[in-house]
PDB file of C-alpha atoms in Angstrom:
ATOM      1  CA  MET A   7      -1.879  39.810 137.724  1.00 61.00           C
ATOM      2  CA  VAL A   8      -3.796  39.333 134.457  1.00 62.00           C
ATOM      3  CA  ASN A   9      -2.781  41.651 131.654  1.00 65.00           C
ATOM      4  CA  LEU A  10      -6.134  43.048 130.580  1.00 58.00           C
ATOM      5  CA  VAL A  11      -4.878  44.185 127.167  1.00 58.00           C
ATOM      6  CA  ALA A  12      -3.377  40.765 126.434  1.00 65.00           C
ATOM      7  CA  ALA A  13      -6.578  39.066 127.612  1.00 66.00           C
ATOM      8  CA  GLN A  14      -8.636  41.261 125.302  1.00 66.00           C
ATOM      9  CA  LYS A  15      -6.666  40.336 122.154  1.00 67.00           C
ATOM     10  CA  PRO A  16      -8.207  36.872 121.594  1.00 79.00           C
ATOM     11  CA  LEU A  17     -11.670  38.431 121.866  1.00 77.00           C
ATOM     12  CA  LEU A  18     -10.798  41.108 119.322  1.00 66.00           C
ATOM     13  CA  HIS A  19      -9.285  38.535 116.965  1.00 70.00           C
ATOM     14  CA  GLY A  20     -12.451  36.442 117.301  1.00 77.00           C
ATOM     15  CA  LEU A  21     -14.662  39.424 116.458  1.00 75.00           C
ATOM     16  CA  MET A  22     -12.483  40.280 113.463  1.00 70.00           C
ATOM     17  CA  LYS A  23     -12.739  36.687 112.234  1.00 80.00           C
ATOM     18  CA  LEU A  24     -16.521  36.813 112.507  1.00 82.00           C
ATOM     19  CA  ALA A  25     -16.459  40.016 110.462  1.00 75.00           C
ATOM     20  CA  GLY A  26     -14.451  38.275 107.725  1.00 75.00           C
ATOM     21  CA  VAL A  27     -11.079  39.821 108.522  1.00 69.00           C
ATOM     22  CA  ALA A  28      -8.192  37.333 108.519  1.00 70.00           C
ATOM     23  CA  PRO A  29      -4.533  37.969 109.441  1.00 67.00           C
ATOM     24  CA  HIS A  30      -1.862  37.515 106.754  1.00 60.00           C
ATOM     25  CA  ALA A  31       1.883  37.555 107.296  1.00 55.00           C
ATOM     26  CA  VAL A  32       3.663  39.438 104.498  1.00 52.00           C
ATOM     27  CA  GLU A  33       7.352  38.886 103.828  1.00 55.00           C
ATOM     28  CA  ILE A  34       8.939  42.171 102.781  1.00 46.00           C
ATOM     29  CA  GLU A  35      12.521  40.923 102.424  1.00 50.00           C
ATOM     30  CA  PRO A  36      13.520  38.803  99.411  1.00 60.00           C
ATOM     31  CA  GLY A  37      12.796  35.164 100.170  1.00 74.00           C
ATOM     32  CA  THR A  38      13.406  31.845  98.483  1.00 88.00           C
ATOM     33  CA  PRO A  39      13.356  32.069  94.665  1.00 95.00           C
ATOM     34  CA  VAL A  40      10.093  30.853  93.150  1.00 97.00           C
ATOM     35  CA  VAL A  41       9.751  28.246  90.399  1.00 98.00           C
ATOM     36  CA  VAL A  42       6.340  27.607  88.825  1.00 98.00           C
ATOM     37  CA  LEU A  43       5.852  24.300  86.973  1.00 98.00           C
ATOM     38  CA  VAL A  44       3.104  24.511  84.336  1.00 98.00           C
ATOM     39  CA  HIS A  45       1.753  21.208  83.007  1.00 98.00           C
ATOM     40  CA  GLY A  46       0.734  20.039  79.538  1.00 97.00           C
ATOM     41  CA  PHE A  47      -2.591  18.826  78.158  1.00 96.00           C
ATOM     42  CA  ALA A  48      -2.695  15.132  79.054  1.00 93.00           C
ATOM     43  CA  ALA A  49      -2.242  15.363  82.833  1.00 94.00           C
ATOM     44  CA  GLU A  50      -2.614  17.703  85.776  1.00 95.00           C
ATOM     45  CA  GLY A  51       0.284  19.397  87.534  1.00 96.00           C
ATOM     46  CA  ILE A  52       1.498  16.907  90.135  1.00 95.00           C
ATOM     47  CA  VAL A  53       1.353  13.977  87.710  1.00 95.00           C
ATOM     48  CA  THR A  54       3.280  15.914  85.065  1.00 97.00           C
ATOM     49  CA  TRP A  55       6.015  17.131  87.405  1.00 97.00           C
ATOM     50  CA  GLN A  56       6.240  14.184  89.816  1.00 96.00           C
ATOM     51  CA  PHE A  57      10.008  13.795  89.229  1.00 97.00           C
ATOM     52  CA  GLN A  58      10.827  17.509  89.367  1.00 97.00           C
ATOM     53  CA  VAL A  59       9.188  18.712  92.585  1.00 96.00           C
ATOM     54  CA  GLY A  60      11.455  16.865  95.012  1.00 95.00           C
ATOM     55  CA  ALA A  61      14.556  17.847  93.047  1.00 96.00           C
ATOM     56  CA  LEU A  62      13.772  21.568  93.259  1.00 97.00           C
ATOM     57  CA  THR A  63      12.175  22.146  96.668  1.00 95.00           C
ATOM     58  CA  LYS A  64      15.472  22.112  98.588  1.00 92.00           C
ATOM     59  CA  LYS A  65      16.530  25.463  97.099  1.00 95.00           C
ATOM     60  CA  TYR A  66      13.344  26.924  95.608  1.00 96.00           C
ATOM     61  CA  SER A  67       9.740  27.597  96.489  1.00 96.00           C
ATOM     62  CA  VAL A  68       7.957  25.366  93.983  1.00 97.00           C
ATOM     63  CA  TYR A  69       4.395  26.004  92.825  1.00 97.00           C
ATOM     64  CA  VAL A  70       2.534  23.388  90.770  1.00 97.00           C
ATOM     65  CA  PRO A  71      -0.769  24.904  89.592  1.00 97.00           C
ATOM     66  CA  ASP A  72      -3.545  23.114  87.732  1.00 97.00           C
ATOM     67  CA  LEU A  73      -4.645  25.154  84.729  1.00 98.00           C
ATOM     68  CA  LEU A  74      -8.352  25.731  84.178  1.00 97.00           C
ATOM     69  CA  PHE A  75     -10.302  22.487  83.625  1.00 97.00           C
ATOM     70  CA  PHE A  76      -7.433  20.346  84.875  1.00 97.00           C
ATOM     71  CA  GLY A  77      -7.336  18.895  88.363  1.00 93.00           C
ATOM     72  CA  GLY A  78      -9.807  20.851  90.466  1.00 90.00           C
ATOM     73  CA  SER A  79      -9.557  24.139  88.538  1.00 95.00           C
ATOM     74  CA  VAL A  80     -12.755  25.383  86.906  1.00 95.00           C
ATOM     75  CA  SER A  81     -14.217  28.674  85.712  1.00 96.00           C
ATOM     76  CA  ASP A  82     -17.692  30.014  85.016  1.00 95.00           C
ATOM     77  CA  LYS A  83     -16.244  32.333  82.348  1.00 96.00           C
ATOM     78  CA  SER A  84     -16.574  31.385  78.680  1.00 97.00           C
ATOM     79  CA  ASP A  85     -13.051  32.415  77.658  1.00 97.00           C
ATOM     80  CA  ARG A  86     -10.870  29.417  76.747  1.00 97.00           C
ATOM     81  CA  SER A  87      -7.846  31.220  75.306  1.00 96.00           C
ATOM     82  CA  PRO A  88      -4.226  30.823  76.474  1.00 96.00           C
ATOM     83  CA  ASN A  89      -4.416  34.526  77.392  1.00 96.00           C
ATOM     84  CA  PHE A  90      -7.194  33.782  79.869  1.00 97.00           C
ATOM     85  CA  GLN A  91      -5.256  30.852  81.319  1.00 98.00           C
ATOM     86  CA  ALA A  92      -2.267  33.172  81.743  1.00 98.00           C
ATOM     87  CA  GLU A  93      -4.354  35.889  83.401  1.00 98.00           C
ATOM     88  CA  CYS A  94      -5.871  33.404  85.854  1.00 98.00           C
ATOM     89  CA  LEU A  95      -2.453  31.958  86.634  1.00 98.00           C
ATOM     90  CA  ALA A  96      -1.028  35.430  87.271  1.00 98.00           C
ATOM     91  CA  THR A  97      -3.948  36.289  89.560  1.00 97.00           C
ATOM     92  CA  GLY A  98      -3.528  33.052  91.490  1.00 97.00           C
ATOM     93  CA  LEU A  99       0.204  33.538  91.967  1.00 97.00           C
ATOM     94  CA  ARG A 100      -0.261  37.080  93.209  1.00 96.00           C
ATOM     95  CA  LYS A 101      -2.903  35.938  95.682  1.00 95.00           C
ATOM     96  CA  LEU A 102      -0.263  33.556  97.019  1.00 94.00           C
ATOM     97  CA  GLY A 103       2.184  36.451  97.390  1.00 93.00           C
ATOM     98  CA  VAL A 104       4.355  35.632  94.377  1.00 96.00           C
ATOM     99  CA  ASP A 105       5.639  38.777  92.675  1.00 94.00           C
ATOM    100  CA  LYS A 106       8.531  37.223  90.693  1.00 96.00           C
ATOM    101  CA  CYS A 107       9.139  33.716  89.425  1.00 98.00           C
ATOM    102  CA  VAL A 108      10.808  31.471  86.883  1.00 98.00           C
ATOM    103  CA  LEU A 109       8.353  29.501  84.758  1.00 98.00           C
ATOM    104  CA  VAL A 110       8.916  25.937  83.589  1.00 98.00           C
ATOM    105  CA  GLY A 111       6.330  25.102  80.934  1.00 98.00           C
ATOM    106  CA  PHE A 112       5.672  21.855  79.103  1.00 98.00           C
ATOM    107  CA  SER A 113       3.708  21.564  75.826  1.00 97.00           C
ATOM    108  CA  TYR A 114       0.336  23.346  76.294  1.00 97.00           C
ATOM    109  CA  GLY A 115       1.714  24.795  79.515  1.00 98.00           C
ATOM    110  CA  GLY A 116       4.613  26.267  77.566  1.00 98.00           C
ATOM    111  CA  MET A 117       2.196  28.234  75.377  1.00 97.00           C
ATOM    112  CA  VAL A 118       0.510  29.548  78.520  1.00 98.00           C
ATOM    113  CA  CYS A 119       3.933  30.507  79.900  1.00 98.00           C
ATOM    114  CA  PHE A 120       4.754  32.482  76.753  1.00 98.00           C
ATOM    115  CA  LYS A 121       1.478  34.408  77.168  1.00 97.00           C
ATOM    116  CA  LEU A 122       2.111  34.990  80.870  1.00 98.00           C
ATOM    117  CA  ALA A 123       5.597  36.354  80.156  1.00 98.00           C
ATOM    118  CA  GLU A 124       4.200  38.602  77.415  1.00 97.00           C
ATOM    119  CA  LEU A 125       1.306  39.959  79.496  1.00 97.00           C
ATOM    120  CA  TYR A 126       3.123  40.232  82.835  1.00 97.00           C
ATOM    121  CA  PRO A 127       6.867  40.751  82.189  1.00 97.00           C
ATOM    122  CA  GLU A 128       7.356  42.113  85.703  1.00 97.00           C
ATOM    123  CA  LEU A 129       6.146  38.788  87.153  1.00 98.00           C
ATOM    124  CA  VAL A 130       8.266  36.439  85.017  1.00 98.00           C
ATOM    125  CA  GLU A 131      12.051  36.562  85.464  1.00 97.00           C
ATOM    126  CA  ALA A 132      12.917  33.737  83.070  1.00 98.00           C
ATOM    127  CA  MET A 133      11.462  30.632  81.434  1.00 98.00           C
ATOM    128  CA  VAL A 134      12.326  27.043  80.656  1.00 98.00           C
ATOM    129  CA  ILE A 135      10.147  25.731  77.821  1.00 98.00           C
ATOM    130  CA  SER A 136       9.926  22.085  76.731  1.00 98.00           C
ATOM    131  CA  GLY A 137       8.001  20.579  73.812  1.00 97.00           C
ATOM    132  CA  SER A 138       6.038  23.708  72.993  1.00 97.00           C
ATOM    133  CA  ILE A 139       5.732  26.575  70.512  1.00 94.00           C
ATOM    134  CA  LEU A 140       4.920  30.263  70.656  1.00 93.00           C
ATOM    135  CA  ALA A 141       1.523  29.847  69.010  1.00 88.00           C
ATOM    136  CA  MET A 142      -0.399  26.966  67.453  1.00 89.00           C
ATOM    137  CA  THR A 143      -1.181  28.233  63.987  1.00 88.00           C
ATOM    138  CA  CYS A 144      -3.714  26.355  61.880  1.00 88.00           C
ATOM    139  CA  SER A 145      -0.990  25.373  59.419  1.00 85.00           C
ATOM    140  CA  VAL A 146       1.305  23.977  62.137  1.00 88.00           C
ATOM    141  CA  SER A 147      -1.602  22.102  63.703  1.00 90.00           C
ATOM    142  CA  GLN A 148      -2.705  20.575  60.417  1.00 91.00           C
ATOM    143  CA  THR A 149       0.820  19.633  59.359  1.00 91.00           C
ATOM    144  CA  THR A 150       1.583  18.071  62.735  1.00 93.00           C
ATOM    145  CA  MET A 151      -1.633  16.041  62.883  1.00 94.00           C
ATOM    146  CA  GLU A 152      -1.191  14.754  59.330  1.00 94.00           C
ATOM    147  CA  ARG A 153       2.397  13.720  60.043  1.00 94.00           C
ATOM    148  CA  LEU A 154       1.350  11.885  63.214  1.00 95.00           C
ATOM    149  CA  GLY A 155      -1.667  10.244  61.561  1.00 94.00           C
ATOM    150  CA  PHE A 156      -4.456  11.955  63.498  1.00 95.00           C
ATOM    151  CA  THR A 157      -7.422  13.855  62.104  1.00 93.00           C
ATOM    152  CA  SER A 158      -7.374  16.566  64.798  1.00 93.00           C
ATOM    153  CA  SER A 159      -5.638  17.674  67.978  1.00 95.00           C
ATOM    154  CA  SER A 160      -8.696  16.492  69.925  1.00 95.00           C
ATOM    155  CA  GLU A 161      -8.287  12.966  68.584  1.00 96.00           C
ATOM    156  CA  LEU A 162      -4.658  12.976  69.735  1.00 96.00           C
ATOM    157  CA  LEU A 163      -4.948  14.788  73.061  1.00 96.00           C
ATOM    158  CA  LEU A 164      -8.395  13.725  74.255  1.00 96.00           C
ATOM    159  CA  PRO A 165      -8.420   9.933  73.780  1.00 96.00           C
ATOM    160  CA  THR A 166     -11.640   8.127  74.681  1.00 96.00           C
ATOM    161  CA  SER A 167     -10.311   4.565  74.670  1.00 96.00           C
ATOM    162  CA  VAL A 168      -7.330   2.516  75.791  1.00 96.00           C
ATOM    163  CA  LYS A 169      -6.302   2.262  72.145  1.00 96.00           C
ATOM    164  CA  GLY A 170      -6.387   6.057  71.803  1.00 96.00           C
ATOM    165  CA  LEU A 171      -4.350   6.578  74.982  1.00 96.00           C
ATOM    166  CA  LYS A 172      -1.764   4.061  73.789  1.00 96.00           C
ATOM    167  CA  ALA A 173      -1.557   5.923  70.472  1.00 96.00           C
ATOM    168  CA  LEU A 174      -0.917   9.199  72.318  1.00 96.00           C
ATOM    169  CA  LEU A 175       1.811   7.633  74.458  1.00 95.00           C
ATOM    170  CA  SER A 176       3.419   6.019  71.431  1.00 95.00           C
ATOM    171  CA  VAL A 177       4.028   9.382  69.744  1.00 96.00           C
ATOM    172  CA  ALA A 178       4.871  11.211  72.992  1.00 97.00           C
ATOM    173  CA  ALA A 179       7.519   8.814  74.307  1.00 96.00           C
ATOM    174  CA  TYR A 180      10.910   7.904  72.845  1.00 96.00           C
ATOM    175  CA  LYS A 181      10.693   4.278  73.938  1.00 92.00           C
ATOM    176  CA  LYS A 182       7.552   2.188  73.879  1.00 87.00           C
ATOM    177  CA  LEU A 183       5.851   2.264  77.268  1.00 83.00           C
ATOM    178  CA  TRP A 184       3.986  -0.742  78.574  1.00 85.00           C
ATOM    179  CA  PHE A 185       1.245  -0.538  81.167  1.00 89.00           C
ATOM    180  CA  PRO A 186      -1.621  -2.971  81.840  1.00 92.00           C
ATOM    181  CA  ASP A 187      -4.929  -2.008  80.209  1.00 94.00           C
ATOM    182  CA  ARG A 188      -6.456  -1.555  83.658  1.00 95.00           C
ATOM    183  CA  LEU A 189      -4.028   1.270  84.370  1.00 94.00           C
ATOM    184  CA  HIS A 190      -4.827   2.899  81.026  1.00 95.00           C
ATOM    185  CA  LYS A 191      -8.546   2.750  81.844  1.00 96.00           C
ATOM    186  CA  ASP A 192      -7.987   4.263  85.276  1.00 96.00           C
ATOM    187  CA  TYR A 193      -5.848   7.023  83.782  1.00 95.00           C
ATOM    188  CA  LEU A 194      -8.530   7.855  81.213  1.00 95.00           C
ATOM    189  CA  GLU A 195     -11.138   8.100  83.953  1.00 94.00           C
ATOM    190  CA  VAL A 196      -9.103  10.319  86.282  1.00 93.00           C
ATOM    191  CA  MET A 197      -7.039  12.520  83.934  1.00 95.00           C
ATOM    192  CA  PHE A 198      -9.471  13.255  81.100  1.00 95.00           C
ATOM    193  CA  THR A 199     -12.330  15.005  82.882  1.00 95.00           C
ATOM    194  CA  ASN A 200     -14.044  18.203  81.653  1.00 96.00           C
ATOM    195  CA  ARG A 201     -13.856  16.927  78.064  1.00 96.00           C
ATOM    196  CA  LYS A 202     -16.221  19.545  76.635  1.00 97.00           C
ATOM    197  CA  GLU A 203     -14.214  22.403  78.125  1.00 97.00           C
ATOM    198  CA  ARG A 204     -10.876  20.890  77.136  1.00 97.00           C
ATOM    199  CA  CYS A 205     -12.082  20.496  73.565  1.00 97.00           C
ATOM    200  CA  GLU A 206     -12.908  24.213  73.654  1.00 97.00           C
ATOM    201  CA  LEU A 207      -9.405  24.920  75.001  1.00 97.00           C
ATOM    202  CA  LEU A 208      -7.926  23.179  71.976  1.00 96.00           C
ATOM    203  CA  GLU A 209     -10.168  25.120  69.611  1.00 95.00           C
ATOM    204  CA  ALA A 210      -9.150  28.412  71.257  1.00 95.00           C
ATOM    205  CA  LEU A 211      -5.493  27.439  71.022  1.00 94.00           C
ATOM    206  CA  GLU A 212      -5.338  27.649  67.236  1.00 90.00           C
ATOM    207  CA  VAL A 213      -4.697  31.035  65.646  1.00 87.00           C
ATOM    208  CA  ASN A 214      -5.480  31.888  62.041  1.00 81.00           C
ATOM    209  CA  SER A 215      -2.399  33.995  61.422  1.00 69.00           C
ATOM    210  CA  LYS A 216       0.186  32.216  59.290  1.00 69.00           C
ATOM    211  CA  ASP A 217       3.041  34.184  60.846  1.00 68.00           C
ATOM    212  CA  PRO A 218       2.054  35.396  64.317  1.00 72.00           C
ATOM    213  CA  THR A 219       3.867  38.392  65.766  1.00 80.00           C
ATOM    214  CA  ILE A 220       6.809  37.378  67.953  1.00 86.00           C
ATOM    215  CA  PRO A 221       6.779  39.351  71.217  1.00 90.00           C
ATOM    216  CA  ASN A 222       9.991  41.026  72.285  1.00 92.00           C
ATOM    217  CA  PHE A 223      10.508  39.039  75.472  1.00 96.00           C
ATOM    218  CA  PRO A 224      12.825  40.722  78.011  1.00 96.00           C
ATOM    219  CA  GLN A 225      13.245  37.420  79.881  1.00 97.00           C
ATOM    220  CA  ARG A 226      15.869  34.768  79.339  1.00 97.00           C
ATOM    221  CA  ILE A 227      14.267  31.750  77.684  1.00 98.00           C
ATOM    222  CA  HIS A 228      15.844  28.286  77.764  1.00 98.00           C
ATOM    223  CA  LEU A 229      14.422  25.773  75.300  1.00 98.00           C
ATOM    224  CA  LEU A 230      14.965  22.327  76.852  1.00 98.00           C
ATOM    225  CA  TRP A 231      14.007  19.603  74.375  1.00 98.00           C
ATOM    226  CA  GLY A 232      13.811  15.879  73.913  1.00 98.00           C
ATOM    227  CA  GLU A 233      15.911  15.326  70.799  1.00 97.00           C
ATOM    228  CA  ASN A 234      13.450  12.696  69.564  1.00 97.00           C
ATOM    229  CA  ASP A 235      10.280  14.742  70.151  1.00 97.00           C
ATOM    230  CA  GLU A 236       7.850  13.681  67.421  1.00 96.00           C
ATOM    231  CA  ILE A 237       5.094  16.146  68.308  1.00 96.00           C
ATOM    232  CA  PHE A 238       7.156  19.347  68.283  1.00 96.00           C
ATOM    233  CA  LYS A 239      10.361  18.367  66.548  1.00 95.00           C
ATOM    234  CA  GLN A 240      13.756  19.688  67.544  1.00 95.00           C
ATOM    235  CA  GLU A 241      13.908  21.701  64.313  1.00 94.00           C
ATOM    236  CA  LEU A 242      10.876  23.708  65.473  1.00 93.00           C
ATOM    237  CA  ALA A 243      12.693  24.548  68.705  1.00 95.00           C
ATOM    238  CA  GLN A 244      15.811  25.654  66.861  1.00 95.00           C
ATOM    239  CA  ASN A 245      13.759  27.841  64.510  1.00 93.00           C
ATOM    240  CA  MET A 246      11.978  29.297  67.521  1.00 95.00           C
ATOM    241  CA  LYS A 247      15.336  30.105  69.117  1.00 96.00           C
ATOM    242  CA  GLN A 248      16.217  32.167  66.056  1.00 94.00           C
ATOM    243  CA  GLN A 249      12.880  33.995  66.296  1.00 93.00           C
ATOM    244  CA  LEU A 250      13.299  34.722  70.002  1.00 95.00           C
ATOM    245  CA  GLY A 251      16.728  36.235  69.595  1.00 93.00           C
ATOM    246  CA  GLU A 252      19.897  36.402  71.643  1.00 93.00           C
ATOM    247  CA  ARG A 253      18.248  36.041  75.058  1.00 94.00           C
ATOM    248  CA  SER A 254      17.171  32.507  74.182  1.00 97.00           C
ATOM    249  CA  THR A 255      19.214  29.298  74.431  1.00 97.00           C
ATOM    250  CA  PHE A 256      18.611  25.736  73.257  1.00 98.00           C
ATOM    251  CA  GLU A 257      19.565  22.421  74.838  1.00 98.00           C
ATOM    252  CA  GLY A 258      18.667  18.948  73.610  1.00 98.00           C
ATOM    253  CA  ILE A 259      18.432  15.795  75.708  1.00 98.00           C
ATOM    254  CA  LYS A 260      19.301  12.556  73.922  1.00 97.00           C
ATOM    255  CA  LYS A 261      17.135   9.414  73.925  1.00 97.00           C
ATOM    256  CA  SER A 262      13.970  11.259  74.909  1.00 98.00           C
ATOM    257  CA  GLY A 263      10.805  12.345  73.194  1.00 97.00           C
ATOM    258  CA  HIS A 264       8.019  14.806  73.973  1.00 98.00           C
ATOM    259  CA  LEU A 265       7.836  13.471  77.555  1.00 97.00           C
ATOM    260  CA  VAL A 266      11.467  14.377  78.196  1.00 98.00           C
ATOM    261  CA  HIS A 267      10.866  15.371  81.839  1.00 98.00           C
ATOM    262  CA  LEU A 268       9.438  11.904  82.575  1.00 97.00           C
ATOM    263  CA  GLU A 269      11.767   9.831  80.393  1.00 97.00           C
ATOM    264  CA  ARG A 270      15.057  11.438  81.450  1.00 97.00           C
ATOM    265  CA  PRO A 271      14.183  13.145  84.760  1.00 98.00           C
ATOM    266  CA  CYS A 272      17.697  13.158  86.229  1.00 98.00           C
ATOM    267  CA  VAL A 273      19.201  14.801  83.156  1.00 98.00           C
ATOM    268  CA  TYR A 274      16.228  17.157  82.825  1.00 98.00           C
ATOM    269  CA  ASN A 275      16.440  18.225  86.465  1.00 98.00           C
ATOM    270  CA  LYS A 276      20.180  18.812  86.188  1.00 98.00           C
ATOM    271  CA  CYS A 277      19.604  21.088  83.191  1.00 98.00           C
ATOM    272  CA  ILE A 278      16.896  23.063  85.016  1.00 98.00           C
ATOM    273  CA  LYS A 279      19.048  23.490  88.116  1.00 98.00           C
ATOM    274  CA  LYS A 280      21.949  24.742  86.042  1.00 97.00           C
ATOM    275  CA  PHE A 281      19.722  27.305  84.348  1.00 98.00           C
ATOM    276  CA  LEU A 282      18.168  28.442  87.644  1.00 97.00           C
ATOM    277  CA  ILE A 283      21.605  28.933  89.199  1.00 96.00           C
ATOM    278  CA  SER A 284      22.645  31.090  86.245  1.00 96.00           C
ATOM    279  CA  VAL A 285      19.465  33.188  86.563  1.00 95.00           C
ATOM    280  CA  TYR A 286      19.621  33.803  90.288  1.00 90.00           C
ATOM    281  CA  ASN A 287      23.400  34.189  90.542  1.00 83.00           C
ATOM    282  CA  LYS A 288      23.214  36.868  87.845  1.00 68.00           C
ATOM    283  CA  ASP A 289      20.489  38.628  89.846  1.00 53.00           C
ATOM    284  CA  LYS A 290      22.756  38.660  92.916  1.00 54.00           C
ATOM    285  CA  GLU A 291      25.646  40.104  90.924  1.00 49.00           C
ATOM    286  CA  THR A 292      23.489  42.931  89.550  1.00 47.00           C
TER     287      THR A 292
END
């Protein structure tokens, strides 16, 4: 005998689909801990975190978003601020069902992570920040560019030639990297799209305040640094640790520069795993 109710269900589901109603499974019990990897300015997410994803997915749900105007992410809004990036990232994570996560932010992505943790403390459990600062003040930007020999952050971070890309890599890496010019050209073509919008992102990044207000972050913050970072020197990280207070920790990785996660991936991954274990084991105890 045919079960008439069971036979009717596919028809009802089809009608609901036509009406725009889609089924969603919602997990109400605590699941796998979530780690969100937030990229920097010179590459999209997967390229930035290519050595971290595989190391973390065995124990964690790993999300690798592309910030606005990187990868395939775009917006018709005019806002280019880190706040807006943070708001969009929070909205995207919640649409994916993420209500708590640990952020791992590199360089520009670290500044977005700080904003996300400030705006949505209930979403962010803890953070690992590498090669970044709380806010890019005009004075810090000018001092950094002068020390590195660039006229502006756009000249450094938005190269238009192989020579410019090589200059960026030379200050970002601890050891000199060699790639054929063809690869540099291909990288420029693929990774530096949306130049107008990215230039606006850099302009919106700078704040006029000489001493910006330091938020009172409730999250644990681990500053994980390349000891030879020439863009954001280790001293900046140690000063930032003092500003952030007792819930922050600092750890340096030897023989690595700004691109610490790419230059010393095994050491970097080990440090992240250790921090994540401390975060989630503490949550279980409480």
